[in-house]
Short mmCIF file of N, CA and C in Angstrom, two decimals:
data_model
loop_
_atom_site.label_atom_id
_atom_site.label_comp_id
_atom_site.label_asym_id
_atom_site.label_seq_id
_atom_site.Cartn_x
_atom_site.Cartn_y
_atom_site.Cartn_z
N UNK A 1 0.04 -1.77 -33.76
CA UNK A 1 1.14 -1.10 -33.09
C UNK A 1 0.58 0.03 -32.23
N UNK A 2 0.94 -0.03 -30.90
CA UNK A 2 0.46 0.82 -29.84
C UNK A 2 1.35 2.31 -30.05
N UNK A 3 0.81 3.17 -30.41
CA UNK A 3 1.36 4.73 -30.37
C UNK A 3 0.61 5.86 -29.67
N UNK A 4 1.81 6.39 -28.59
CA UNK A 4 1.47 7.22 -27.43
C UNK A 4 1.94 9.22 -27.65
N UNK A 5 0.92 9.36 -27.63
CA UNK A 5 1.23 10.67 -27.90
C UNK A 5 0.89 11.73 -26.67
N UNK A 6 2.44 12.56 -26.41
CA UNK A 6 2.37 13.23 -25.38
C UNK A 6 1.71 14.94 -26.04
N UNK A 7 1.15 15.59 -24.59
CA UNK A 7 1.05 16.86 -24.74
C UNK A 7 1.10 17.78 -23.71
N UNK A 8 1.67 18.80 -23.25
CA UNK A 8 1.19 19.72 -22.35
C UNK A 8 2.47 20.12 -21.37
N UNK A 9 3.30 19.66 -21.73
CA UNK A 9 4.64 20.07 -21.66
C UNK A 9 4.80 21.51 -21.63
N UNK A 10 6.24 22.05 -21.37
CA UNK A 10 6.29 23.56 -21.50
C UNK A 10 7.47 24.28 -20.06
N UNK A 11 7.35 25.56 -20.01
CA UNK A 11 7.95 26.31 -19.44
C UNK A 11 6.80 26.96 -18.25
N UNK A 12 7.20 26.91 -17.16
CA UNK A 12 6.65 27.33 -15.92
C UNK A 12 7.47 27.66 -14.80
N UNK A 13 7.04 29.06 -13.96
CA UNK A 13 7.80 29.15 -12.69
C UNK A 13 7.87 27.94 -11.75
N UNK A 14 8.76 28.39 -10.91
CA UNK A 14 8.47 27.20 -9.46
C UNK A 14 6.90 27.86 -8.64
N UNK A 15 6.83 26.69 -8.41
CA UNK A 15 5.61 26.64 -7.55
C UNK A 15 4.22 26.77 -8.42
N UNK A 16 4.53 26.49 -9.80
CA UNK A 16 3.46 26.41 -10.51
C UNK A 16 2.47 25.39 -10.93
N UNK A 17 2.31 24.91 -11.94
CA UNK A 17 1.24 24.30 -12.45
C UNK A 17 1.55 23.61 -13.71
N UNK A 18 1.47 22.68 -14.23
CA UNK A 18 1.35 22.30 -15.37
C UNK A 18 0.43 20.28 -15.46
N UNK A 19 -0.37 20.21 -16.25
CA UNK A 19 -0.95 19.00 -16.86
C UNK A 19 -0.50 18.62 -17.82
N UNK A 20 0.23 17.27 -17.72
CA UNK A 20 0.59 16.40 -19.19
C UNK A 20 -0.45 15.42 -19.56
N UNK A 21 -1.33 15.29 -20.56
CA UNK A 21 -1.47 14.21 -21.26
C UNK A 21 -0.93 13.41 -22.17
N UNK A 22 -1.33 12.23 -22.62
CA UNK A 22 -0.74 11.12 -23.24
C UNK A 22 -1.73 10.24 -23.53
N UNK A 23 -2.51 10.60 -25.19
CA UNK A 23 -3.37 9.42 -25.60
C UNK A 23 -3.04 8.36 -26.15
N UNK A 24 -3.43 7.12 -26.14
CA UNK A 24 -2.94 5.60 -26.93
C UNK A 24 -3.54 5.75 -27.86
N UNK A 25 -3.07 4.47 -29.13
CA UNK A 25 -4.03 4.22 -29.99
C UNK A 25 -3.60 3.38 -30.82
N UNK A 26 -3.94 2.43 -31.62
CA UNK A 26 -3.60 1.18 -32.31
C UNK A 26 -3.92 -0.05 -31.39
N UNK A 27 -4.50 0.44 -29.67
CA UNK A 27 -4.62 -1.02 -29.63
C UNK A 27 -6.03 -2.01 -29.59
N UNK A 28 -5.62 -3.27 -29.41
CA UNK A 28 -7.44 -4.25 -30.02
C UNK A 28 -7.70 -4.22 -28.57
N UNK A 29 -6.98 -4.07 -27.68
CA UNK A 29 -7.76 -4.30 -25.94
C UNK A 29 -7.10 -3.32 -25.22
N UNK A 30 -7.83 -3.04 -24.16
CA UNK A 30 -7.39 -1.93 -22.83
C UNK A 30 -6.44 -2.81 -22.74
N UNK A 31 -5.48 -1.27 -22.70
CA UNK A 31 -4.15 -1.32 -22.24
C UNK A 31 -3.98 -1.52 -20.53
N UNK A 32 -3.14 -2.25 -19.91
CA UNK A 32 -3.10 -2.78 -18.47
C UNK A 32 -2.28 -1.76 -17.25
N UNK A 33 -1.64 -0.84 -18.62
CA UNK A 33 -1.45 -0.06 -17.00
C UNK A 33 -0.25 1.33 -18.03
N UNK A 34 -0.54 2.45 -17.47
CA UNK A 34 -0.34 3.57 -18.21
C UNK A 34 0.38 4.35 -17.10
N UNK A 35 1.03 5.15 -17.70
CA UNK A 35 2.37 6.10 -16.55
C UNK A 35 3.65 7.23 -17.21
N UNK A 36 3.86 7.39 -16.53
CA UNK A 36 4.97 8.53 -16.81
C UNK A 36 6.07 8.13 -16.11
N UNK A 37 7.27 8.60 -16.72
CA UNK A 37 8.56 8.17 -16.43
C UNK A 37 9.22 9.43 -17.03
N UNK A 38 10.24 10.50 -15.98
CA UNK A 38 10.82 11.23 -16.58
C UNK A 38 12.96 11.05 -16.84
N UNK A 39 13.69 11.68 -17.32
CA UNK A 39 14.62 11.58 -17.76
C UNK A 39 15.13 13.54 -17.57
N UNK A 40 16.01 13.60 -16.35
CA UNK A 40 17.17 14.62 -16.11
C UNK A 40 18.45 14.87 -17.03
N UNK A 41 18.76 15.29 -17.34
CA UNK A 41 20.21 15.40 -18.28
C UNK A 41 21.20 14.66 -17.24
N UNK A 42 21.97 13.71 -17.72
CA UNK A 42 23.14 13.06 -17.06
C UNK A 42 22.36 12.77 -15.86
N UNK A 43 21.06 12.13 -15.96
CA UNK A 43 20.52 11.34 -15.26
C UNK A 43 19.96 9.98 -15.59
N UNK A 44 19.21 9.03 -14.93
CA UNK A 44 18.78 8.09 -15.38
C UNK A 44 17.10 8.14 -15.25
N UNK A 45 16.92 7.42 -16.40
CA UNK A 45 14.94 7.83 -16.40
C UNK A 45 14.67 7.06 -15.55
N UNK A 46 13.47 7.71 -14.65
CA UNK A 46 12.68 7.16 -13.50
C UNK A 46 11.66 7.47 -13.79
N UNK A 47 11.03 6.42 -12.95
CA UNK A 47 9.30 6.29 -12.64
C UNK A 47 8.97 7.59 -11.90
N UNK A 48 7.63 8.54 -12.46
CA UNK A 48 7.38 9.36 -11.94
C UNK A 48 5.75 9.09 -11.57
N UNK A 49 4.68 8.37 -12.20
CA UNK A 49 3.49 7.62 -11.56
C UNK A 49 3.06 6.89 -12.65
N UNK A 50 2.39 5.86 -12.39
CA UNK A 50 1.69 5.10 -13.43
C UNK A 50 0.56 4.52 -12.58
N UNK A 51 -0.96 4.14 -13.52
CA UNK A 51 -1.98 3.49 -12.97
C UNK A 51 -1.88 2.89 -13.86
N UNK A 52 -2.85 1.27 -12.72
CA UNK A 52 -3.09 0.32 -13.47
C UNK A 52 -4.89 0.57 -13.83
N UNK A 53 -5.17 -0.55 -14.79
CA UNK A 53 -6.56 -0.75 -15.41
C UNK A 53 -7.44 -0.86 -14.20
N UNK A 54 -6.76 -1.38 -12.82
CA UNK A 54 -7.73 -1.47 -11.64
C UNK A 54 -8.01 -0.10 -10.94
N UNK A 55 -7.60 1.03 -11.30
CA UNK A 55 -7.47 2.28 -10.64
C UNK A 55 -6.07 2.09 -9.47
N UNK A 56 -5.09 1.68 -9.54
CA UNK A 56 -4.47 1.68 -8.42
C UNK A 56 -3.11 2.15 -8.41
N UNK A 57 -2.38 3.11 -8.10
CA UNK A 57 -1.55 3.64 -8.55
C UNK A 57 -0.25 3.91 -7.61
N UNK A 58 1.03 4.43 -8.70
CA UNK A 58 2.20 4.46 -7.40
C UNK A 58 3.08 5.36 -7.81
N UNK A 59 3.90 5.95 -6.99
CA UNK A 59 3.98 7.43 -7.45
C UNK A 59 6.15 7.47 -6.95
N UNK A 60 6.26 8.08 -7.88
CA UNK A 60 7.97 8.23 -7.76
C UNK A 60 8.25 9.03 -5.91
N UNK A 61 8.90 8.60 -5.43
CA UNK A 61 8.93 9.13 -3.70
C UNK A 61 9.35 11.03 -3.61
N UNK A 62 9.80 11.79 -4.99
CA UNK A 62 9.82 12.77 -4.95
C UNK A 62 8.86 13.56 -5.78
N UNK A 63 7.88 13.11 -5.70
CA UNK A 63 6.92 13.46 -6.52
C UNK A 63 5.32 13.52 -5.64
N UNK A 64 5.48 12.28 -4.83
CA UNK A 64 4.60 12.01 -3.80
C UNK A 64 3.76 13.56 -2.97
N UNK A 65 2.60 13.42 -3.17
CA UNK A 65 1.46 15.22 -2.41
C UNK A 65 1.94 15.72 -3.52
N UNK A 66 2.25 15.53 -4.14
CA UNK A 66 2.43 17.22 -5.52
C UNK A 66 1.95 17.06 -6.76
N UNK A 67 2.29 15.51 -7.55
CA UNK A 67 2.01 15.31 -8.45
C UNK A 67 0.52 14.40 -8.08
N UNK A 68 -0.42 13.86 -9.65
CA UNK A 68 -1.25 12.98 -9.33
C UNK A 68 -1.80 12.33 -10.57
N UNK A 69 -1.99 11.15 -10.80
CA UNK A 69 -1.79 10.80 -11.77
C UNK A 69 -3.43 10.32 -12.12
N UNK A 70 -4.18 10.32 -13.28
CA UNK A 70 -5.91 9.77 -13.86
C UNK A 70 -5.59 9.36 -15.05
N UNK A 71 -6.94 8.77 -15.23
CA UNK A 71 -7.18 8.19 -16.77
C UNK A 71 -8.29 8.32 -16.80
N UNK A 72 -8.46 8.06 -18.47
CA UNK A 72 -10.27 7.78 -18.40
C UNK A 72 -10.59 6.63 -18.30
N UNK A 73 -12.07 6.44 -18.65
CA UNK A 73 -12.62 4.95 -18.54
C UNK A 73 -12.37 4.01 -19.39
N UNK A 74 -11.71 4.25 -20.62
CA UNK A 74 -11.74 3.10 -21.56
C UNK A 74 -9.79 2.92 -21.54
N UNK A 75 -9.26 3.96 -20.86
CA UNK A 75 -7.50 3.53 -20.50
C UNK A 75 -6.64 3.65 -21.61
N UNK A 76 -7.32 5.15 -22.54
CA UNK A 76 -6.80 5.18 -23.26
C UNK A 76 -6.01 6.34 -23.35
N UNK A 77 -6.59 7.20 -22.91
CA UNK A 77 -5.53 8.49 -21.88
C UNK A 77 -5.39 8.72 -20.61
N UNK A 78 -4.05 9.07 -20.76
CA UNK A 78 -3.58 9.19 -18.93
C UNK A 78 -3.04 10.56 -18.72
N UNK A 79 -3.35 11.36 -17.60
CA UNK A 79 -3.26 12.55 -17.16
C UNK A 79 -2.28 13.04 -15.92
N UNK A 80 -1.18 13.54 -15.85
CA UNK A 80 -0.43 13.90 -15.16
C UNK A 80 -0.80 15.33 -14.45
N UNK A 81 -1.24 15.58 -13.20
CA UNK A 81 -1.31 16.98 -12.82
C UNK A 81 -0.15 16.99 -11.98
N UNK A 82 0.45 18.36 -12.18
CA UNK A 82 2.14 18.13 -11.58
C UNK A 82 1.65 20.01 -10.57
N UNK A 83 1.87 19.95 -10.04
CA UNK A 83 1.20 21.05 -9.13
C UNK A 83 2.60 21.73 -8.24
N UNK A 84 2.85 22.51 -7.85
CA UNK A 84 4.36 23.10 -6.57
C UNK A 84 5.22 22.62 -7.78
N UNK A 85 5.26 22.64 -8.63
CA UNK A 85 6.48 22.38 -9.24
C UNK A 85 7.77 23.02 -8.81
N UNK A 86 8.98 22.07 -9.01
CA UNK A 86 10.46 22.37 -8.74
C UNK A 86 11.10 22.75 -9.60
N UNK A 87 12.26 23.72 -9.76
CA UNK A 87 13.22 23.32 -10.50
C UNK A 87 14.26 21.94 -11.02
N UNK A 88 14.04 21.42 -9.96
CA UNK A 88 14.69 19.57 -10.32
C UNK A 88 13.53 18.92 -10.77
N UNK A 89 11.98 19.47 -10.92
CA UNK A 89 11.48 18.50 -11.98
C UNK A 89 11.40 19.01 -13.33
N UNK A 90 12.55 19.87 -13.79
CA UNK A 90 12.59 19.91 -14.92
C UNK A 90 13.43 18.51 -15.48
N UNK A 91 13.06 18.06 -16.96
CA UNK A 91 12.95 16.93 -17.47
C UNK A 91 12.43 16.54 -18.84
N UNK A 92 12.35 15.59 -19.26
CA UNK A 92 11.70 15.38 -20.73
C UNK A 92 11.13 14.27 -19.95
N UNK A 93 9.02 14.17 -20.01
CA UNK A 93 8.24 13.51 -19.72
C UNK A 93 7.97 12.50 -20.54
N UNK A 94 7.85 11.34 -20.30
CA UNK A 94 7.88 10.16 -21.09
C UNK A 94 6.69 9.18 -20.73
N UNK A 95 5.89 9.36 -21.79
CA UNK A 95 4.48 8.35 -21.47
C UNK A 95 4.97 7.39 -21.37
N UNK A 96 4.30 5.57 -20.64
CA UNK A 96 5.14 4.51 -20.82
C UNK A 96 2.93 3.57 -21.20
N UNK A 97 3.35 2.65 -21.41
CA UNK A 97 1.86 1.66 -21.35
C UNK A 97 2.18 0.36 -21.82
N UNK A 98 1.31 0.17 -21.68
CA UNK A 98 1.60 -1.82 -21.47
C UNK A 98 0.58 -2.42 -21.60
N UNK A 99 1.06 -3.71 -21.33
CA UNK A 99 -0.09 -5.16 -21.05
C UNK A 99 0.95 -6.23 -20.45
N UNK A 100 0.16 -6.77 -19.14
CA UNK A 100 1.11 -7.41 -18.52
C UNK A 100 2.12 -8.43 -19.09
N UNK A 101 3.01 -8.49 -19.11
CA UNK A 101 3.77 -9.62 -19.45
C UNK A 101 4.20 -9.57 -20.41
N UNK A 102 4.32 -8.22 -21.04
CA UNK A 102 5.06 -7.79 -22.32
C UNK A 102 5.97 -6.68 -22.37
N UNK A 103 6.58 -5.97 -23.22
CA UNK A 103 7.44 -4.99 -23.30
C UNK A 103 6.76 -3.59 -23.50
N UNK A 104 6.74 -2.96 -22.98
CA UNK A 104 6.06 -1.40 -22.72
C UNK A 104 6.71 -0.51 -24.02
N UNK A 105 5.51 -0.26 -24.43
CA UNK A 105 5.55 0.96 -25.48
C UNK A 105 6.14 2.66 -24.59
N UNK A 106 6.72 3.41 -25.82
CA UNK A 106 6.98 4.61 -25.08
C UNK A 106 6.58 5.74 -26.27
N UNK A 107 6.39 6.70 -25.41
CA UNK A 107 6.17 8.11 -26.18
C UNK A 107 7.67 8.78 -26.81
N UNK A 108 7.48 9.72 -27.46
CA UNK A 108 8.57 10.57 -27.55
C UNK A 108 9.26 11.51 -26.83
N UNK A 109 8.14 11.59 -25.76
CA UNK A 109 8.62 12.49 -24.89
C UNK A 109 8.26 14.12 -25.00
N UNK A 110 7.87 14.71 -23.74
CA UNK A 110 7.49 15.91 -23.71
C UNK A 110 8.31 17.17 -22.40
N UNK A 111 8.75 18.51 -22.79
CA UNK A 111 10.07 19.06 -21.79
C UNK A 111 9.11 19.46 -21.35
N UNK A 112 9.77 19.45 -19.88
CA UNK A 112 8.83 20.10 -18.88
C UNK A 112 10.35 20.89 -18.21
N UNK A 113 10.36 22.69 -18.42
CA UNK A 113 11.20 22.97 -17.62
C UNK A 113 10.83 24.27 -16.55
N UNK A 114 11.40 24.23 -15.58
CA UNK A 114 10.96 24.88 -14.32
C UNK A 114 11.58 25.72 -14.22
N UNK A 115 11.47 27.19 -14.32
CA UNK A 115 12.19 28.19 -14.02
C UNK A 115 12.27 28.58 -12.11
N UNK A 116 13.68 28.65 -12.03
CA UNK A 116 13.56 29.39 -10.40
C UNK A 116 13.33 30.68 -10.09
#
């Protein structure tokens, strides 16, 4: 059983700074593709970036120059640098990971809120 554990969440001004990680673990093979997905109050959760095992990555269209998404080499943690932060990207951050052609594991989730 694949279990994703978030960290690095928290409280920050606008125009600040914050890094989320999210390590895997339980699985027998590299995982195929790792990401973040956040969730607004009386919103719907969206894709905020995910890479695949090939290095190749894609990024939510309001997030795009600000945020940026890494991993390491064996694809077992994935790294969110969220940089100019907004007040509308406050949220609860949600690791997501996979293997193609199956149902994606999720984290518990980590708050990320933005003071103005």
């Amino acid at each position: 059983q694949v279990q994703l554990v978030e960290s690095g969440g928290g409280l920050v001004q606008a125009g600040g700074s914050l890094r989320l990680s999210c390590a895997a673990s339980g699985m027998r093979r590299s995982l195929d593709v790792m990401g973040w997905y956040r969730q607004a109050p009386g919103k719907e959760r969206e894709l905020v970036a995910r890479i695949h095992v090939s290095g190749n990555t894609a990024y939510g269209d309001s997030v795009k120059g600000r945020f940026s998404i890494s991993r390491d080499k064996l694809m077992r943690t994935v790294y969110l640098q969220m940089n100019s932060l907004k007040p509308e990207d406050t949220a609860i951050y949600y690791c997501n990971a996979g293997f193609a052609g199956t149902s994606p594991y999720w984290g518990q989730g980590t708050q990320v809120t933005v003071s103005s």
